[in-house]
mmCIF file of C-alpha atoms in Angstrom:
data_model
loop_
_atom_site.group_PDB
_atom_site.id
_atom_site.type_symbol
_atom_site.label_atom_id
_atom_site.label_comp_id
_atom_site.label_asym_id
_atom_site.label_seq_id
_atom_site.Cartn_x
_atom_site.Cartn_y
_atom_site.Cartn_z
ATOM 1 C CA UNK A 1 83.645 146.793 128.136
ATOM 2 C CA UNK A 2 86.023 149.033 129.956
ATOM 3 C CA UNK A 3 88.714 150.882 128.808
ATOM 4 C CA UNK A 4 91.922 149.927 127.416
ATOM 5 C CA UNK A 5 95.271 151.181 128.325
ATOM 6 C CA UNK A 6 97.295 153.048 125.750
ATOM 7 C CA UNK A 7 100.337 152.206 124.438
ATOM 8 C CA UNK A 8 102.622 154.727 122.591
ATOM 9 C CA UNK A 9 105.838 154.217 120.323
ATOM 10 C CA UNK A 10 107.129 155.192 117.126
ATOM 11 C CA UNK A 11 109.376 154.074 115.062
ATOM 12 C CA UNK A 12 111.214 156.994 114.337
ATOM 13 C CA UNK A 13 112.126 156.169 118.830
ATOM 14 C CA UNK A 14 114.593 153.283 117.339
ATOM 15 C CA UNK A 15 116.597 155.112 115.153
ATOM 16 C CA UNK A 16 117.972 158.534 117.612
ATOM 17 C CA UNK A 17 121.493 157.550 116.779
ATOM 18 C CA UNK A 18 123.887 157.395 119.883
ATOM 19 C CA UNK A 19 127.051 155.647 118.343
ATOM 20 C CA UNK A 20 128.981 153.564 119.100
ATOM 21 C CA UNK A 21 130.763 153.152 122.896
ATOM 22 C CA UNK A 22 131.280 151.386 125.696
ATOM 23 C CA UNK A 23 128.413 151.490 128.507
ATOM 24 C CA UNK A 24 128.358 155.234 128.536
ATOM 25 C CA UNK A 25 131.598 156.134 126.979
ATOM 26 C CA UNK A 26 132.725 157.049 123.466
ATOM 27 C CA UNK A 27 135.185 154.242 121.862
ATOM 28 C CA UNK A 28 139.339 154.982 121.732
ATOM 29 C CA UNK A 29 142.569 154.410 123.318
ATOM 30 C CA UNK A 30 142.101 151.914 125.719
ATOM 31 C CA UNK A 31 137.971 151.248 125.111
ATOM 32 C CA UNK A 32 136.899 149.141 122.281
ATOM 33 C CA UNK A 33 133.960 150.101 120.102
ATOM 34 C CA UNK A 34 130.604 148.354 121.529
ATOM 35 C CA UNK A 35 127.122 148.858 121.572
ATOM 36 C CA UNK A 36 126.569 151.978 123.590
ATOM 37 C CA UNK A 37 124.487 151.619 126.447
ATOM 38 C CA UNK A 38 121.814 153.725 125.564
ATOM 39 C CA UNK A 39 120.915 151.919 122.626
ATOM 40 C CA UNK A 40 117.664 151.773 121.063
ATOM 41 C CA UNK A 41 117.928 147.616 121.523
ATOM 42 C CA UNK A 42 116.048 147.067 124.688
ATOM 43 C CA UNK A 43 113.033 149.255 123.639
ATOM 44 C CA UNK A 44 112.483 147.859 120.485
ATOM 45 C CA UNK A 45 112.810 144.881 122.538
ATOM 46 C CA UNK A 46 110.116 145.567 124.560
ATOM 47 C CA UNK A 47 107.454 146.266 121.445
ATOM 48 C CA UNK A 48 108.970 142.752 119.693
ATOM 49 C CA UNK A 49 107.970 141.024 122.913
ATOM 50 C CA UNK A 50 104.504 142.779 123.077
ATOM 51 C CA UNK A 51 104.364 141.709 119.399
ATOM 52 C CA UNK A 52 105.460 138.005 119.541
ATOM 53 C CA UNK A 53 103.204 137.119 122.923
ATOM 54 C CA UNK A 54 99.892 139.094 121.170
ATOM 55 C CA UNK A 55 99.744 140.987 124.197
ATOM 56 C CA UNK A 56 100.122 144.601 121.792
ATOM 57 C CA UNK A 57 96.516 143.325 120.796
ATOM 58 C CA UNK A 58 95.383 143.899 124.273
ATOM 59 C CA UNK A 59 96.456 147.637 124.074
ATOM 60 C CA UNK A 60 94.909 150.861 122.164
ATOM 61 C CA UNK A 61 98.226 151.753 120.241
ATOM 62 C CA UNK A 62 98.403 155.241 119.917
ATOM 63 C CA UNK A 63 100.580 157.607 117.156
ATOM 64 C CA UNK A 64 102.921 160.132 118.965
ATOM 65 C CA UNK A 65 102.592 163.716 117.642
ATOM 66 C CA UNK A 66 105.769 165.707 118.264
ATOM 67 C CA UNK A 67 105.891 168.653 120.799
ATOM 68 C CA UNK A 68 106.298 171.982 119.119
ATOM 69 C CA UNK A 69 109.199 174.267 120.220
ATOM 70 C CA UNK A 70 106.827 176.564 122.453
ATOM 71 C CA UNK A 71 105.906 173.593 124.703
ATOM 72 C CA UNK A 72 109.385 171.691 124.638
ATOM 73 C CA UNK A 73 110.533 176.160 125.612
ATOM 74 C CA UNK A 74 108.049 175.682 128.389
ATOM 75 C CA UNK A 75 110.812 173.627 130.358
ATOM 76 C CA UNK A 76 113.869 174.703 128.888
ATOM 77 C CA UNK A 77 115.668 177.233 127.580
ATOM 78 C CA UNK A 78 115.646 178.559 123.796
ATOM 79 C CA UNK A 79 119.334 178.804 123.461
ATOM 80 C CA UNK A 80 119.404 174.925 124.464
ATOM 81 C CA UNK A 81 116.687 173.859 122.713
ATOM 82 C CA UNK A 82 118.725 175.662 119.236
ATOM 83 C CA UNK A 83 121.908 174.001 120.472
ATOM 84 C CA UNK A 84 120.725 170.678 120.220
ATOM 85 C CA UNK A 85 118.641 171.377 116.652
ATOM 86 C CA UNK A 86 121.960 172.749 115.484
ATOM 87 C CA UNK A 87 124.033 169.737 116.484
ATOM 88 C CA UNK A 88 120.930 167.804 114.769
ATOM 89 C CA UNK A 89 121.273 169.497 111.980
ATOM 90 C CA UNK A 90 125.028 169.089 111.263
ATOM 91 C CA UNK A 91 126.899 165.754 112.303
ATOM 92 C CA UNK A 92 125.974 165.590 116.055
ATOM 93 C CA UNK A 93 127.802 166.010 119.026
ATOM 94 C CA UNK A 94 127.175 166.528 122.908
ATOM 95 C CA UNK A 95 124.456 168.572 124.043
ATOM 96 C CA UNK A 96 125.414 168.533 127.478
ATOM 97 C CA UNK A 97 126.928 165.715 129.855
ATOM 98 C CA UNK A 98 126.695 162.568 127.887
ATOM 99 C CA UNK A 99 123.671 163.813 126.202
ATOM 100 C CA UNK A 100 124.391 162.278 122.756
ATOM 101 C CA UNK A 101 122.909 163.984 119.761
ATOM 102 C CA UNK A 102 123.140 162.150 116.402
ATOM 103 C CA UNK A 103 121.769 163.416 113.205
ATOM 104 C CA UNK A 104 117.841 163.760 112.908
ATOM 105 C CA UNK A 105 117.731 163.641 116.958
ATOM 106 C CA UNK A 106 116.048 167.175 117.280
ATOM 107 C CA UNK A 107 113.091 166.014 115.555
ATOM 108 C CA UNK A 108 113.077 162.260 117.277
ATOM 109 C CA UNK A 109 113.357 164.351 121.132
ATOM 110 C CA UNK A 110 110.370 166.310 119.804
ATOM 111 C CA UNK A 111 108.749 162.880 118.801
ATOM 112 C CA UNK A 112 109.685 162.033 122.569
ATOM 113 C CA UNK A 113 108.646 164.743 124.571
ATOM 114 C CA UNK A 114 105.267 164.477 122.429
ATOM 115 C CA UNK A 115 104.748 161.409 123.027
ATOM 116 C CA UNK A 116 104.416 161.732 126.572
ATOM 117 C CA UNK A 117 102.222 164.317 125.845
ATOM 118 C CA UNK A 118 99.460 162.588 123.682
ATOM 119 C CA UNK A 119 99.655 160.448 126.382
ATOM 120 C CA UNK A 120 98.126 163.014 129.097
ATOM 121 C CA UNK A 121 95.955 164.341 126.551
ATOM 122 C CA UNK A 122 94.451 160.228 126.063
ATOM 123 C CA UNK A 123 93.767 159.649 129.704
ATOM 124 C CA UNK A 124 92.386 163.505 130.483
ATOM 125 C CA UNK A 125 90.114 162.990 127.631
ATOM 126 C CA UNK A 126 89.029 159.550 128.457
ATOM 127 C CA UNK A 127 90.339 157.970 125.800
ATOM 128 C CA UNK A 128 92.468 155.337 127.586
ATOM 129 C CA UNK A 129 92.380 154.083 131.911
ATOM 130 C CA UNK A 130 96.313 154.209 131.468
ATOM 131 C CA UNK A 131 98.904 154.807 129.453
ATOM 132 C CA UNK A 132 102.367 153.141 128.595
ATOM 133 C CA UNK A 133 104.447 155.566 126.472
ATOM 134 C CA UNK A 134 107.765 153.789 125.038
ATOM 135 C CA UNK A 135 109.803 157.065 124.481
ATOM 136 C CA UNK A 136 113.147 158.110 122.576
ATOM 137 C CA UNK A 137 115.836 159.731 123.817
ATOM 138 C CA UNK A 138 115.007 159.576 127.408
ATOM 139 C CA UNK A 139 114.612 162.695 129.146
ATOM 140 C CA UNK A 140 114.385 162.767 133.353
ATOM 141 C CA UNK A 141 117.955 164.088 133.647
ATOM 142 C CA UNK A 142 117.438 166.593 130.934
ATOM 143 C CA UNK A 143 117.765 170.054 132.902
ATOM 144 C CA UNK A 144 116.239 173.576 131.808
ATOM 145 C CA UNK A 145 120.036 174.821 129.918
ATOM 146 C CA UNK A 146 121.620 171.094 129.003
ATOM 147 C CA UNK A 147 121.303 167.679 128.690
ATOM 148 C CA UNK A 148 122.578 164.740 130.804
ATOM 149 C CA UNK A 149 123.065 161.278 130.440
ATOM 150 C CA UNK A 150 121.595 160.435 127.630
ATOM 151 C CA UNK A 151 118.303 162.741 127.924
ATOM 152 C CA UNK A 152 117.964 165.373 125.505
ATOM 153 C CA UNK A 153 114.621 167.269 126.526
ATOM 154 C CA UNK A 154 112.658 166.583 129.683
ATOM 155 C CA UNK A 155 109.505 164.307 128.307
ATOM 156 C CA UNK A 156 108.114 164.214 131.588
ATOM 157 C CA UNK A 157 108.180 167.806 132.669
ATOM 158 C CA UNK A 158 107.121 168.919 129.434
ATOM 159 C CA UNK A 159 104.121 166.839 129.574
ATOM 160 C CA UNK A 160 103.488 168.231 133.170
ATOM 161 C CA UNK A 161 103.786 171.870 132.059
ATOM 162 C CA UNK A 162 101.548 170.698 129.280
ATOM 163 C CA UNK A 163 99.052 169.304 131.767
ATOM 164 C CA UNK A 164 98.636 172.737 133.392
ATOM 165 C CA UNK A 165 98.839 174.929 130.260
ATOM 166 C CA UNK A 166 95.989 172.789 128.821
ATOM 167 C CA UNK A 167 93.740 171.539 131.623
ATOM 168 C CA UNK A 168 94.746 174.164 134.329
ATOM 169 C CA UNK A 169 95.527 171.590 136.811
ATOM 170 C CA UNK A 170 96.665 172.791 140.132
ATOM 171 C CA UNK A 171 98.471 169.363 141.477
ATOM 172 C CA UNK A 172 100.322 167.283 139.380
ATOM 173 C CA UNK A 173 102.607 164.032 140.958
ATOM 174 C CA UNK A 174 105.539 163.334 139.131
ATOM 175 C CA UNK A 175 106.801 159.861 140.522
ATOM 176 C CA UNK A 176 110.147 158.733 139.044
ATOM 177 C CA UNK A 177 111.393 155.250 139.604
ATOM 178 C CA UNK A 178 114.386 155.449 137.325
ATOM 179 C CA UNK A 179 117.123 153.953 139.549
ATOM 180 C CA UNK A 180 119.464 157.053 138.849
ATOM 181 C CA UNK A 181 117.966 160.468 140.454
ATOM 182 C CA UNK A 182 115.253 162.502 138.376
ATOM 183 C CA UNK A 183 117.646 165.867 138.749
ATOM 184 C CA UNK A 184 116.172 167.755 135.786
ATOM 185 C CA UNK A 185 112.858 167.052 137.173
ATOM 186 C CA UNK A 186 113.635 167.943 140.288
ATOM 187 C CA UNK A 187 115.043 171.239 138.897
ATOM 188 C CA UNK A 188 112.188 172.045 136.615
ATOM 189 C CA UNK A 189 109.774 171.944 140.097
ATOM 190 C CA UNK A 190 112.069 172.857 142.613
ATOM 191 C CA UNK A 191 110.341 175.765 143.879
ATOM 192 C CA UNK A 192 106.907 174.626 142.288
ATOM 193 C CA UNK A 193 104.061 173.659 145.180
ATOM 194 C CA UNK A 194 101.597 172.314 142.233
ATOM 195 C CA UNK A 195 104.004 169.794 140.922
ATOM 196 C CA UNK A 196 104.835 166.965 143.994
ATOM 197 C CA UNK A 197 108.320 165.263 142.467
ATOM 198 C CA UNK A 198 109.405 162.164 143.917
ATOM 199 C CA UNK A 199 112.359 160.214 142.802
ATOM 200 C CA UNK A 200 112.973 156.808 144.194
ATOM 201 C CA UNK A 201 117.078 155.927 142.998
ATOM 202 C CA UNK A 202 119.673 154.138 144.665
ATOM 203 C CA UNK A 203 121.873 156.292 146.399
ATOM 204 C CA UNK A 204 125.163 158.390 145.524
ATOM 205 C CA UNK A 205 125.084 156.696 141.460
ATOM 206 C CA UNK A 206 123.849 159.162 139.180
ATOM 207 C CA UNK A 207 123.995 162.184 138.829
ATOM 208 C CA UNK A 208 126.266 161.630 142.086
ATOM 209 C CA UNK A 209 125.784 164.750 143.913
ATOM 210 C CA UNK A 210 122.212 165.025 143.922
ATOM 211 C CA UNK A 211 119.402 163.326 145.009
ATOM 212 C CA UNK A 212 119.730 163.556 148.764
ATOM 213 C CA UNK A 213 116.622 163.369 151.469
ATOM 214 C CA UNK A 214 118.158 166.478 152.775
ATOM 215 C CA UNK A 215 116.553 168.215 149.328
ATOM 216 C CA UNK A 216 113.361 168.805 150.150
ATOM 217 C CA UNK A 217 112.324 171.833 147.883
ATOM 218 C CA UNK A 218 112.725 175.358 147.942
ATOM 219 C CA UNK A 219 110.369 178.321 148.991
ATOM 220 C CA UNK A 220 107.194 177.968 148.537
ATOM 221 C CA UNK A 221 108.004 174.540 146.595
ATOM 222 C CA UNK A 222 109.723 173.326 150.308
ATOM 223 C CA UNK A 223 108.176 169.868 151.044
ATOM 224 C CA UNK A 224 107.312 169.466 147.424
ATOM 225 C CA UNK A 225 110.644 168.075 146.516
ATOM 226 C CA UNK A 226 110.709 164.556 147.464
ATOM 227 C CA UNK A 227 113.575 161.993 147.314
ATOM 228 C CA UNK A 228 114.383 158.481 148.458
ATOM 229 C CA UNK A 229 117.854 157.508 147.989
ATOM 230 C CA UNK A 230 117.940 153.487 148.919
ATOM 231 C CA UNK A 231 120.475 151.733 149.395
ATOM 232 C CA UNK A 232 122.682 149.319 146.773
ATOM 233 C CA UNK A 233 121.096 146.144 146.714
ATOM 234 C CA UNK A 234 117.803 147.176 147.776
ATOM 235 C CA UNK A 235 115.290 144.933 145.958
ATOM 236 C CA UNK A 236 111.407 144.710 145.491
ATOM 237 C CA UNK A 237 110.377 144.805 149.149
ATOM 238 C CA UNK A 238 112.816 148.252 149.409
ATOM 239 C CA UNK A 239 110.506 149.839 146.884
ATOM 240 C CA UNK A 240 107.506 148.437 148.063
ATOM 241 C CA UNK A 241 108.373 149.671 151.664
ATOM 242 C CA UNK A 242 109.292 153.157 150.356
ATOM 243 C CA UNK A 243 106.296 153.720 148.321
ATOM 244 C CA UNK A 244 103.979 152.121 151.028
ATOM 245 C CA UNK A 245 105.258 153.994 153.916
ATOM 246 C CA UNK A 246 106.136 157.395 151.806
ATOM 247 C CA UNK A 247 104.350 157.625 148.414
ATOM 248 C CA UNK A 248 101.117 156.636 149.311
ATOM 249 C CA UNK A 249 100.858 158.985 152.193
ATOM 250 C CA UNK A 250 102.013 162.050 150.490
ATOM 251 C CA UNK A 251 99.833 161.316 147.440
ATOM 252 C CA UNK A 252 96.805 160.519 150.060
ATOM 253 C CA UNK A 253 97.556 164.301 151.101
ATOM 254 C CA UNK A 254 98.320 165.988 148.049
ATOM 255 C CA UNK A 255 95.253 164.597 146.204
ATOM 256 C CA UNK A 256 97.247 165.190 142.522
ATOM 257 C CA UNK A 257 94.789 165.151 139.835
ATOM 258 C CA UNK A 258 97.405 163.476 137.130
ATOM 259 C CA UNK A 259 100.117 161.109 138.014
ATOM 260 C CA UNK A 260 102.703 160.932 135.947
ATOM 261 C CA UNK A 261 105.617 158.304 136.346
ATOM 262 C CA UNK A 262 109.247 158.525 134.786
ATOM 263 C CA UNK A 263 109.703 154.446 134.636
ATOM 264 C CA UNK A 264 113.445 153.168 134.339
ATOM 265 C CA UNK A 265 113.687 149.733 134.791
ATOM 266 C CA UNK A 266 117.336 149.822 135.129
ATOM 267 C CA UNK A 267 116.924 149.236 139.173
ATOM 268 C CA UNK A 268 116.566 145.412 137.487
ATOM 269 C CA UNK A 269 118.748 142.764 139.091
ATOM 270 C CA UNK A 270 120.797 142.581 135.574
ATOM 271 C CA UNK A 271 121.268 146.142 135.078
ATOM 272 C CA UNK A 272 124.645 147.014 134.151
ATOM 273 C CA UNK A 273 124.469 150.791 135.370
ATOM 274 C CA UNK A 274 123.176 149.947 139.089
ATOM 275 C CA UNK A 275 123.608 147.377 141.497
ATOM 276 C CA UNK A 276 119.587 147.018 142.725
ATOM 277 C CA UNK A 277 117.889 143.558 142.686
ATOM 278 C CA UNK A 278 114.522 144.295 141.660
ATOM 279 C CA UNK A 279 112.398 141.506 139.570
ATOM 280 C CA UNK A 280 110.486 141.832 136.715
ATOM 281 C CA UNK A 281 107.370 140.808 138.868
ATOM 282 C CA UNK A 282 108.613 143.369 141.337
ATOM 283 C CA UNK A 283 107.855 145.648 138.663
ATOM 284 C CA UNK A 284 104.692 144.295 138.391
ATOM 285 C CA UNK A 285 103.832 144.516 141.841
ATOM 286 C CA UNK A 286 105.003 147.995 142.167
ATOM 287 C CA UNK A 287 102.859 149.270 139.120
ATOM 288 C CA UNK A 288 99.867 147.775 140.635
ATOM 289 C CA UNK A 289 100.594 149.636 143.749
ATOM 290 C CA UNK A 290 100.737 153.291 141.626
ATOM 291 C CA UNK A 291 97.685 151.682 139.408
ATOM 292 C CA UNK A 292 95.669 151.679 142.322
ATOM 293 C CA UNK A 293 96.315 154.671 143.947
ATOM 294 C CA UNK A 294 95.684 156.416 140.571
ATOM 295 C CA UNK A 295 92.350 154.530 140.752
ATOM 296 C CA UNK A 296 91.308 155.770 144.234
ATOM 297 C CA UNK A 297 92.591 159.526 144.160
ATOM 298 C CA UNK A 298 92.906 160.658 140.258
ATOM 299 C CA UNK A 299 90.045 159.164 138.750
ATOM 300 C CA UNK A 300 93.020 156.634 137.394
ATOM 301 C CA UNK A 301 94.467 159.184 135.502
ATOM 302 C CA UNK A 302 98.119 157.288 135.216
ATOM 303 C CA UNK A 303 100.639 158.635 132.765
ATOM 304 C CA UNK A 304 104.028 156.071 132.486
ATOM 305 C CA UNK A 305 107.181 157.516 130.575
ATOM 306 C CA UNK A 306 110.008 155.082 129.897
ATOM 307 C CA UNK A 307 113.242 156.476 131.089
ATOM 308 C CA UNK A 308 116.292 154.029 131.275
ATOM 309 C CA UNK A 309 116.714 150.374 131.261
ATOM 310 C CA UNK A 310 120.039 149.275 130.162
ATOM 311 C CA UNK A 311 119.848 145.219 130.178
ATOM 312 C CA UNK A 312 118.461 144.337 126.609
ATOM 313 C CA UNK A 313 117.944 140.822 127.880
ATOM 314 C CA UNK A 314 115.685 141.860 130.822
ATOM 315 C CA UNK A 315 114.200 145.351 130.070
ATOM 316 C CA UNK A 316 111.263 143.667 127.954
ATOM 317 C CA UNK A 317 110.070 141.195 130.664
ATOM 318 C CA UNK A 318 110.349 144.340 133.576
ATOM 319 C CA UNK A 319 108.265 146.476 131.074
ATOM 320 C CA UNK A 320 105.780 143.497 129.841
ATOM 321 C CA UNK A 321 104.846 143.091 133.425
ATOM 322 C CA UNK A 322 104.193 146.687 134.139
ATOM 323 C CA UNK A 323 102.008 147.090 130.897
ATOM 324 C CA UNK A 324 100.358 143.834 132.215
ATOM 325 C CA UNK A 325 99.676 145.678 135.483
ATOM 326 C CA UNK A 326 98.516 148.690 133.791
ATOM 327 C CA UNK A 327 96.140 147.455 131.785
ATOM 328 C CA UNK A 328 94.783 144.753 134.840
ATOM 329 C CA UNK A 329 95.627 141.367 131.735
ATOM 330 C CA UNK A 330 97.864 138.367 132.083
ATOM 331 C CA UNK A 331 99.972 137.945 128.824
ATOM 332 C CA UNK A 332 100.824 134.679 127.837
ATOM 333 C CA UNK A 333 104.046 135.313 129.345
ATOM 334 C CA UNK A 334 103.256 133.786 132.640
ATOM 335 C CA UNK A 335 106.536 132.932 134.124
ATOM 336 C CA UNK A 336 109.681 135.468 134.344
ATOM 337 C CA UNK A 337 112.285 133.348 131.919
ATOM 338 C CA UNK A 338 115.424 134.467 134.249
ATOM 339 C CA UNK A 339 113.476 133.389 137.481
ATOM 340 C CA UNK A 340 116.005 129.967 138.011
ATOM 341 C CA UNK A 341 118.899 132.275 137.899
ATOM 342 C CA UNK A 342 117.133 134.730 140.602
ATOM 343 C CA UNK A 343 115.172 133.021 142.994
ATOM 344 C CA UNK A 344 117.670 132.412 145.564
ATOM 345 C CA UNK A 345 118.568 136.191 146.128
ATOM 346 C CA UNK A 346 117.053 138.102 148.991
ATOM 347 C CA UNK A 347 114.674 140.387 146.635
ATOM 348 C CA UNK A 348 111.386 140.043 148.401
ATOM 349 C CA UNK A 349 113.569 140.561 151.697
ATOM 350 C CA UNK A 350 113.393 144.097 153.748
ATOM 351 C CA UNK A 351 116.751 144.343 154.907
ATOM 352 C CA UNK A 352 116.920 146.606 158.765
ATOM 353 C CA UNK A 353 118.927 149.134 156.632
ATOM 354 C CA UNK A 354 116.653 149.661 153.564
ATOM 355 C CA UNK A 355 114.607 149.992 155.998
ATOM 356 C CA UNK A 356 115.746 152.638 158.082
ATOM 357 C CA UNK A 357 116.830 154.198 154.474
ATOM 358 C CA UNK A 358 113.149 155.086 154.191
ATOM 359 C CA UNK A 359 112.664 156.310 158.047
ATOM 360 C CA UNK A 360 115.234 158.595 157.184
ATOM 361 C CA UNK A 361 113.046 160.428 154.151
ATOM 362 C CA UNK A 362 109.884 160.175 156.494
ATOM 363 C CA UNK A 363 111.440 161.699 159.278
ATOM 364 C CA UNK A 364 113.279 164.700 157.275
ATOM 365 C CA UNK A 365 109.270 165.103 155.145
ATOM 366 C CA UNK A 366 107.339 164.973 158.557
ATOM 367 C CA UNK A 367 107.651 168.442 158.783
ATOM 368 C CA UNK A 368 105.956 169.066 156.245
ATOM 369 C CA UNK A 369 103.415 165.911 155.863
ATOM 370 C CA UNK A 370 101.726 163.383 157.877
ATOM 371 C CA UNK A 371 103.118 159.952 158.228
ATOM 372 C CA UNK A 372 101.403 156.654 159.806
ATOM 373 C CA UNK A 373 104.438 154.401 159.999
ATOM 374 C CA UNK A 374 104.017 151.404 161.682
ATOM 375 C CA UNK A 375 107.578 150.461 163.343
#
């Protein structure tokens, strides 16, 4: 019997208090208290709907331990790292750009950022094929001296940094498919040749000034700074096309030993914070994609980190299908529920300028890799 993949949550991931708001913004004058956006609803969706379709009995679930201050200082700074245990310890507050804190969140971001961890140490050791980590606060915007939008620490470079510290690996691919750029990421590595960072986001949203093709990496990191701004309305053939005709190549080349993927599904077609039409089988079909790669260059050493996802309604079936992917099982799930409301939209449709969105990055990262684009 082979092995399972891994699934990792925690309670404790449900209850990192961001308030009350509206989308992304704190209630008053004009804006009338709401759920805020980054609320723990759609996560705790996703384990209710692993729950109520028995598919959580196909997985090995896994306990999070929490980082310890040294590795969560790895990636960030000690005076931010105090900040936001101070603002833990009292009665909250901002730890950055719309990095909310709420009371007990210190300990729940160390949860997080462990997490991610146990999950590289389960697939180095064996343990698992894959792992599915459902972390709490986010974390890919996180950057080394603040938080941003909603991410307190930086789960996924943490892990990363772990990766190296522990294992002394030498190439590590950080893939982030969050539809809003990875820029803490991206910062963490900039200048880093062992760490390959890729974000795939649609274009000019979030954070809005970063993200561009045109940042490719700095010194000796240059070329090892990868990004793939698409266009608004790009939907599952976009990403297929970009990590066909991009990805694949530069992970062919790099050879990383670990893959690790920052996985928003807020690129969804019912996301309120983008305007992308990817499916919940595009999900699906894009996971298999990284699964397999994993599988031929990394000994299927596959690390995925929930990021963002801001459609409680959706954000289970999107994530259901990539755990489905992961772990190579059908769940008794077998048809996407929202697919009437969908299917006449152009999502499986490459569009002449999503495509030439993608020339664009292969062009600007043939200088540094090799590319076999068929045109």
């Amino acid at each position: 019997m082979g092995l399972m993949t891994g699934f990792i949550y925690d309670e404790s991931y449900f209850w990192h208090d961001t308030g009350n708001g509206a989308l992304f913004l704190r209630p008053g004058e004009w804006i009338e208290a709401d759920e805020h956006g980054e609320s723990p609803k759609s996560k705790r969706r996703v384990k209710n709907l692993l729950e109520r379709s028995g598919f959580m009995n196909e997985l090995q679930v896994i306990k999070p331990r929490a980082a310890t201050r040294e590795e969560i200082e790895r990636n960030h700074r000690s005076s931010y790292v105090e900040k936001v245990k101070q603002l833990s310890d009292a009665n909250g507050g901002d730890a950055g750009d719309l990095a909310l804190v709420g009371k007990g969140s210190y300990e729940i971001a160390l949860l997080s950022a462990g997490g991610t961890i146990t999950g590289v140490d389960a697939v180095m050791a064996g343990h698992v094929q894959n792992v599915y980590a459902l972390t709490r606060p986010p974390g890919h915007h996180a950057e080394k001296e603040k938080g941003i939008g909603f991410c307190l620490f930086n789960n996924v470079a943490v892990a990363a940094r772990h990766a190296r510290e522990k294992y002394g690996l030498k190439r590590i691919m950080i893939l982030d498919w969050d539809v809003h750029h990875g820029n803490g990421t991206e910062s963490s590595f900039y200048d880093d040749p062992e760490v390959l960072t890729v974000s795939i986001h649609q274009e000019l949203n979030f954070p809005p000034d970063r993200g561009f093709a045109e940042h490719i990496g700095e010194g000796q990191g240059k070329g090892f700074n990868v990004n793939i701004p698409l266009l608004a309305g790009t939907g599952n053939a976009g990403y297929i096309y970009a990590l066909e005709k991009v990805v694949l190549p530069l992970a062919e080349q790099f050879e990383p030993e670990l893959i690790i993927v920052a996985a928003g599904q807020d690129a969804s077609v019912f996301d309120p914070l983008s305007h992308m039409m990817v499916t919940a089988d595009g999900y699906g079909m894009i996971t298999s994609i990284v699964k397999n790669l994993a599988e031929r260059i990394c000994e299927g050493r596959l690390v995925v980190c929930h990021e963002g996802g801001y459609s409680a309604a959706y954000v289970p079936f999107c994530t259901l299908r990539i755990i489905e992917s992961l772990s190579g099982l059908k769940s008794k799930v077998t048809e996407d529920p929202f697919y009437e409301s969908i299917k006449g939209l152009p999502t499986n449709v490459l569009a002449k300028h999503q495509k030439e969105a993608v020339e664009k990055v292969i062009s600007i990262q043939s200088q540094f890799w090799r590319f076999l684009v068929n045109q």
